[in-house]
Short mmCIF file of C-alpha atoms in Angstrom, two decimals:
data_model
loop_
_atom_site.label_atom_id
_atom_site.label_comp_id
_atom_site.label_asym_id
_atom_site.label_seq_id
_atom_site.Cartn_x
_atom_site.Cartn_y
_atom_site.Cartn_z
CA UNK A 1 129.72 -54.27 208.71
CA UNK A 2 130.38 -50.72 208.23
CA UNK A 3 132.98 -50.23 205.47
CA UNK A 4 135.28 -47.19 205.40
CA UNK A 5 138.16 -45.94 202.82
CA UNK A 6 141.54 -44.35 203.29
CA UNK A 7 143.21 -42.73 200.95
CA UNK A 8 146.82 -41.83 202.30
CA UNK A 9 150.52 -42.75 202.18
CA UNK A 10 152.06 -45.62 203.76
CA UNK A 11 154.15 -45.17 206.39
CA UNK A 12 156.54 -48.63 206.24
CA UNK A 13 157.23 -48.20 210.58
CA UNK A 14 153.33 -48.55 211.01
CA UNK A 15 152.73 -45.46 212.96
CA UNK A 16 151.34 -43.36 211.20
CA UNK A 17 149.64 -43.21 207.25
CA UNK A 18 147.22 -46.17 205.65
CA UNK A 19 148.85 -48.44 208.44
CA UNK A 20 147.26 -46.52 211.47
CA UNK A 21 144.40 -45.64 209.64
CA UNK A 22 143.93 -49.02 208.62
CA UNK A 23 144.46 -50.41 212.54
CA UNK A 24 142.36 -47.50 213.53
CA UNK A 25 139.57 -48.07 211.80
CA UNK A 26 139.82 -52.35 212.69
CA UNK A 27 139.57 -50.92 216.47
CA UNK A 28 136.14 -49.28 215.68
CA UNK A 29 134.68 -51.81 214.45
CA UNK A 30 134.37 -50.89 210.55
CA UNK A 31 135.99 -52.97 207.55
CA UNK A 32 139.34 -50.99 206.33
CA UNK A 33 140.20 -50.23 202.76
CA UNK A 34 143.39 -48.30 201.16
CA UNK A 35 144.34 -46.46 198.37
CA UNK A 36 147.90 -45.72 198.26
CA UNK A 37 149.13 -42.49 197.04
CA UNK A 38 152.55 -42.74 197.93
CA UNK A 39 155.26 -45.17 199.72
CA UNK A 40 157.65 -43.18 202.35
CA UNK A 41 160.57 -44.37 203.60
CA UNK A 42 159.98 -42.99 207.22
CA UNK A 43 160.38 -43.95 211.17
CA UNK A 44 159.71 -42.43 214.40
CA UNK A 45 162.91 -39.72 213.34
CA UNK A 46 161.71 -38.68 210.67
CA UNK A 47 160.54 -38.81 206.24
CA UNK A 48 164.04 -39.57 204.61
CA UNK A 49 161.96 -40.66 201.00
CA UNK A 50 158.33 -40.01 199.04
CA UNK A 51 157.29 -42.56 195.86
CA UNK A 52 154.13 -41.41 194.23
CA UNK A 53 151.39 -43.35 192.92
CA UNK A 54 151.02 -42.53 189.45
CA UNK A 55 147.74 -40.63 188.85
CA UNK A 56 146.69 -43.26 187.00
CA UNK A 57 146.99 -46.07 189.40
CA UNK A 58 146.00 -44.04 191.96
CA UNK A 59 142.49 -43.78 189.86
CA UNK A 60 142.39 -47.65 189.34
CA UNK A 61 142.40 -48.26 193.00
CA UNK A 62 139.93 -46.04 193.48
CA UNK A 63 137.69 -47.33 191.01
CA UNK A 64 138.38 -51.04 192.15
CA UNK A 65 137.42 -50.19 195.41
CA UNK A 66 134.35 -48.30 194.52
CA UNK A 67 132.59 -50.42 192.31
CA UNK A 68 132.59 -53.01 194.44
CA UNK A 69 132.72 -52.42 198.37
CA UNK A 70 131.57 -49.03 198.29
CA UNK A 71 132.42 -47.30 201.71
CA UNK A 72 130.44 -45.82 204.20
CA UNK A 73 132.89 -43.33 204.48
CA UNK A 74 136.06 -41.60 202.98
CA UNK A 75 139.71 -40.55 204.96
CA UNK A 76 142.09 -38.85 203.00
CA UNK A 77 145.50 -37.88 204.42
CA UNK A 78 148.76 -37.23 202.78
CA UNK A 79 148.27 -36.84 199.63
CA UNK A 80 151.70 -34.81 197.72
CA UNK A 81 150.52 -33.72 194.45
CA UNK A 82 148.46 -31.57 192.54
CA UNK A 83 147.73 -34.36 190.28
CA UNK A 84 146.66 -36.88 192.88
CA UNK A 85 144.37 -34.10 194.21
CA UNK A 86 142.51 -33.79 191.20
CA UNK A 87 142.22 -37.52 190.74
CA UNK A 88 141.21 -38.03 194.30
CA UNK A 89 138.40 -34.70 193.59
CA UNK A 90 137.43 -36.46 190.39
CA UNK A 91 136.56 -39.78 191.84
CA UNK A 92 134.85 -39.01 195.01
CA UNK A 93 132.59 -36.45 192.69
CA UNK A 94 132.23 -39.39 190.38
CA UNK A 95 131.12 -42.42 193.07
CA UNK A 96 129.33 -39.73 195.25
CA UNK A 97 131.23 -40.41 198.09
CA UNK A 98 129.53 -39.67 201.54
CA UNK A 99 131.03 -38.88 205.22
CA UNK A 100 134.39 -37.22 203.58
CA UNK A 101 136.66 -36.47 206.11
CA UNK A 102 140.15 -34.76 204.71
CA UNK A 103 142.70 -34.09 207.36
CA UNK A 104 144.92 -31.30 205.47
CA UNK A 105 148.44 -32.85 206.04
CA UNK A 106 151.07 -30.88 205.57
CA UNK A 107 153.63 -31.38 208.29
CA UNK A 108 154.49 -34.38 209.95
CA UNK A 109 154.70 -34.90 213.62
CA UNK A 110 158.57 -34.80 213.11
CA UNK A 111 158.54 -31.61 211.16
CA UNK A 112 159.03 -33.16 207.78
CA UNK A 113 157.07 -31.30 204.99
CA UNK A 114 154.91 -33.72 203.27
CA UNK A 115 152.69 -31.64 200.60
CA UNK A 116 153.99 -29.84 197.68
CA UNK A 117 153.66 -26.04 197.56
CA UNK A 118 151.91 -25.80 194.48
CA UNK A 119 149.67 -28.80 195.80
CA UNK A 120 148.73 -26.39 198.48
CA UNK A 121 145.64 -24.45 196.03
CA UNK A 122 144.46 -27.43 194.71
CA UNK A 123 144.02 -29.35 198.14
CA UNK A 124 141.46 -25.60 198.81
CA UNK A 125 139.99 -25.61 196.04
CA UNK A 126 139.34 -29.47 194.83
CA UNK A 127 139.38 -31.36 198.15
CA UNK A 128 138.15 -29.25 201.23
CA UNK A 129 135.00 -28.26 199.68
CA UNK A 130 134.08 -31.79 199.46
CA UNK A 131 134.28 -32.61 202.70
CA UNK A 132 132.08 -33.53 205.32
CA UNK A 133 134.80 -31.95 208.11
CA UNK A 134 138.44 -31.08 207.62
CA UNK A 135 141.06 -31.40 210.36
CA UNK A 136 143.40 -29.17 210.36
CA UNK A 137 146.47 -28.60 213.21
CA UNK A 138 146.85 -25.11 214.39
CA UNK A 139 149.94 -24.91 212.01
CA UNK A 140 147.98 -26.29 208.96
CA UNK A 141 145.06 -23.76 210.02
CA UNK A 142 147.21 -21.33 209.89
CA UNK A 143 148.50 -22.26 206.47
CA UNK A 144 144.76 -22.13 205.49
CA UNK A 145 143.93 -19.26 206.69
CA UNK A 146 147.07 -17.28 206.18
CA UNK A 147 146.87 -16.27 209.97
CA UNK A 148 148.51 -16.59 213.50
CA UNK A 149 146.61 -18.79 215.56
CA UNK A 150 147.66 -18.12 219.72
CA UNK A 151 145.16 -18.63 221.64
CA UNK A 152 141.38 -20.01 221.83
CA UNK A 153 139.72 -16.54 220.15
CA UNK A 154 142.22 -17.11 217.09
CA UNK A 155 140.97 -20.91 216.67
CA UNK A 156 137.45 -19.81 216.85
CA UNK A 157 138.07 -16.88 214.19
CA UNK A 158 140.35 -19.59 211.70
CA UNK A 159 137.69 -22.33 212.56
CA UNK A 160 134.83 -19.66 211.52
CA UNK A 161 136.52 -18.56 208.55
CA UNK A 162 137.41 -21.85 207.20
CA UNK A 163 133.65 -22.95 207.64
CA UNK A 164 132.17 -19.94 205.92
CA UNK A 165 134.72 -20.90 202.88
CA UNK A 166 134.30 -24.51 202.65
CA UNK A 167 130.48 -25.40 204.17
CA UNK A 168 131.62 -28.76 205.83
CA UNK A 169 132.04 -29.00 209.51
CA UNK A 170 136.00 -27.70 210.28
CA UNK A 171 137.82 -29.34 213.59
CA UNK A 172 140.43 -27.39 214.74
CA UNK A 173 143.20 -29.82 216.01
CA UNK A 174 144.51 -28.14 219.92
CA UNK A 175 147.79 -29.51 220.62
CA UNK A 176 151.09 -27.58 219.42
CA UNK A 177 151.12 -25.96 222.86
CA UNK A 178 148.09 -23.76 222.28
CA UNK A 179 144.33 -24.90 224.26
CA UNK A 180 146.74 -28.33 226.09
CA UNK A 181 144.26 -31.03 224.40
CA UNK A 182 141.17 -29.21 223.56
CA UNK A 183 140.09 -29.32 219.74
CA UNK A 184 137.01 -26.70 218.49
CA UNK A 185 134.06 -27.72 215.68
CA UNK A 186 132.59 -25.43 213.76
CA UNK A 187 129.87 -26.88 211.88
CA UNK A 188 126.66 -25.54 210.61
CA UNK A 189 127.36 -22.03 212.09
CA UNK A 190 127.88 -23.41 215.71
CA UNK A 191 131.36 -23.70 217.81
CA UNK A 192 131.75 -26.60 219.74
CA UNK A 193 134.54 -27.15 222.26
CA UNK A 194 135.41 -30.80 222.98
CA UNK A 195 137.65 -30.40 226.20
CA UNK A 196 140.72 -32.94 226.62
CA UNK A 197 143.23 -33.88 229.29
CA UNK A 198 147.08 -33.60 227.76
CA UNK A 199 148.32 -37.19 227.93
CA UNK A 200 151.81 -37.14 229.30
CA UNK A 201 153.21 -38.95 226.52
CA UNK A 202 155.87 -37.77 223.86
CA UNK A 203 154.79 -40.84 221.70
CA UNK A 204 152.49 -38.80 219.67
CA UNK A 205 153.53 -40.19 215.79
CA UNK A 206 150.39 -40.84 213.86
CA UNK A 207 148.26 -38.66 215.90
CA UNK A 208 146.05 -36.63 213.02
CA UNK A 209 145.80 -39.60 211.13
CA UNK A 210 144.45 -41.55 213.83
CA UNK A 211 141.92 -38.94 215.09
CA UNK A 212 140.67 -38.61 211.49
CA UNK A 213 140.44 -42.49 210.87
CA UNK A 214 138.27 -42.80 213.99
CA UNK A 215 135.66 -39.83 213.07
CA UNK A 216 135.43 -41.59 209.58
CA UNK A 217 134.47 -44.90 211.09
CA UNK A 218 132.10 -43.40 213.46
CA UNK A 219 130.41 -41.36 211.19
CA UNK A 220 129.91 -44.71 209.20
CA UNK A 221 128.76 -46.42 211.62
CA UNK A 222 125.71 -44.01 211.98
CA UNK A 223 126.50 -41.43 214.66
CA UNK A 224 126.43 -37.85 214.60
CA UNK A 225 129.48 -35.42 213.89
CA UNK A 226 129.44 -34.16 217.10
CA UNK A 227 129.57 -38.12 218.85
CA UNK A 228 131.77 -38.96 215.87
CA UNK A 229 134.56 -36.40 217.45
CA UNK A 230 133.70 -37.58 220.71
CA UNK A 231 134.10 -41.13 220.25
CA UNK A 232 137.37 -40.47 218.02
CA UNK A 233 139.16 -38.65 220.97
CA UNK A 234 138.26 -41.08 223.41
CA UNK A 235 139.82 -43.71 221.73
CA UNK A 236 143.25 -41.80 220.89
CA UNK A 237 143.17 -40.68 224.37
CA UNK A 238 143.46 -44.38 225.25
CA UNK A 239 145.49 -44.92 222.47
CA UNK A 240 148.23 -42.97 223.92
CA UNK A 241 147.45 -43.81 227.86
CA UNK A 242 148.52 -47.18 227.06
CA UNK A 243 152.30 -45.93 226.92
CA UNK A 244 153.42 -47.87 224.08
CA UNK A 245 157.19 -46.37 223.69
CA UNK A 246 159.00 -47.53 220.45
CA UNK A 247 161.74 -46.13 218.54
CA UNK A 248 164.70 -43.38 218.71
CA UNK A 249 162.04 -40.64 218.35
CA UNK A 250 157.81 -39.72 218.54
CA UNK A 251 156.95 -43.41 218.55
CA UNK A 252 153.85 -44.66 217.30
CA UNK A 253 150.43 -44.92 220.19
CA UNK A 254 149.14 -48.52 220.67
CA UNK A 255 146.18 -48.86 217.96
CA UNK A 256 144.72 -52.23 219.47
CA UNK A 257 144.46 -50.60 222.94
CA UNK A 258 140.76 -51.35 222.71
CA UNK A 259 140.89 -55.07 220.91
CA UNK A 260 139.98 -57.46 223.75
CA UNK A 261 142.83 -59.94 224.25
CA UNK A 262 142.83 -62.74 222.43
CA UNK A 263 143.53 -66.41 224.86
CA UNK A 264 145.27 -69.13 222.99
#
């Protein structure tokens, strides 16, 4: 079995963080570890509390993990600090981590700032250059690239620049109103569009760190970036055309959409 890493927060209502990543990555058919950078207090509403991991613990899990079920593949999401970033950098230089895939969080779904300003230069200059693809929103590509992003031609210049910067493949996350569900690769000088229907679901909490999850465990298992994104949108597309609908606000998708039934 295909092993695979995340390296997040935990979110304690399960939708979104190591606890989606985790039943993400179960769905796809690849073993799930975690490193914990920080505990949030956090629901469908909202991020009403951040705990760090101590640099230092953060580094012990790391090294736990990596001397002795070394993974496939690597998912990093919210990470809050500069001095988690450069841990995180450190180690996956150190253990020569393969199939890196950061997804640059920044904002929740609920609007809730989750990364430090100052954390901001060291996620560009310590993180994204190690990865294998990046997957950036249009607001956090517009963070990135300091530019307005309205339309297809603006993802397709942000997507272009960031790939030119950072050498790994760069997938421009659609939704926020702009292309309805249709996300853009650029990845060894080539743009590829991977067209999507918009899901008529406002249940939508969890959604980057789902999609990133699932191209880490298909790139472990073997396929190619391009199938990797494929695959990954398939299976959130299910994952929110199930309809699961919990919670006062953007509820969590149904993870185990795919998980055949289990008879008792």
């Amino acid at each position: 079995m295909k092993c695979v890493l995340t390296i997040a927060g935990s979110d304690c209502s399960g939708g979104a963080g190591i606890q989606a990543d985790m039943k993400t990555m179960q769905a796809n058919g690849v073993y799930a570890m975690s490193a914990v950078t920080a505990l949030t207090a956090q629901n469908t509403t909202g991020v009403y509390g951040i705990m760090e991991a101590s640099p230092e613990f953060l580094e012990n899990q790391l090294n736990c993990i990596f001397e002795d079920i070394f993974p496939d593949a690597v998912k990093i999401g919210m990470v809050s600090s500069a001095r988690l970033i450069e841990v995180i950098a450190d180690s996956l230089v150190k253990w020569k981590a393969r199939n890196i895939v950061v997804d640059p969080v920044m904002v929740s779904t609920s609007g809730s700032r989750l990364l430090e300003e100052e954390a901001q230069e060291a996620l560009k200059e310590r993180l994204l250059p190690l990865a294998s693809v990046i997957t950036p929103n249009i607001p956090e590509a517009e963070v990135l690239t300091d530019q307005q992003i309205t339309g297809e031609k603006e993802m397709e210049d942000a997507a272009r620049r960031l790939g030119e910067l950072y050498q790994g493949g760069v997938l421009i996350k659609g939704g926020h109103q702009i292309s309805d569900a249709n996300d853009l690769l650029y990845y060894k000088g080539e743009t590829t569009w991977f067209r999507g229907e918009r899901i008529d679901n406002p249940n939508t909490h969890g959604t980057g760190c789902t999609l990133s999850s699932a191209i880490a465990s298909n790139l472990a298992k073997g396929y190619s970036m391009e199938e990797s994104i494929r695959r990954a949108k398939a299976y959130i597309s299910g994952a929110l055309r199930a309809g699961l609908d919990l919670g006062k606000g953007s509820g969590p998708m149904d993870h185990g959409w795919a998980i055949p039934e289990i008879k008792l």
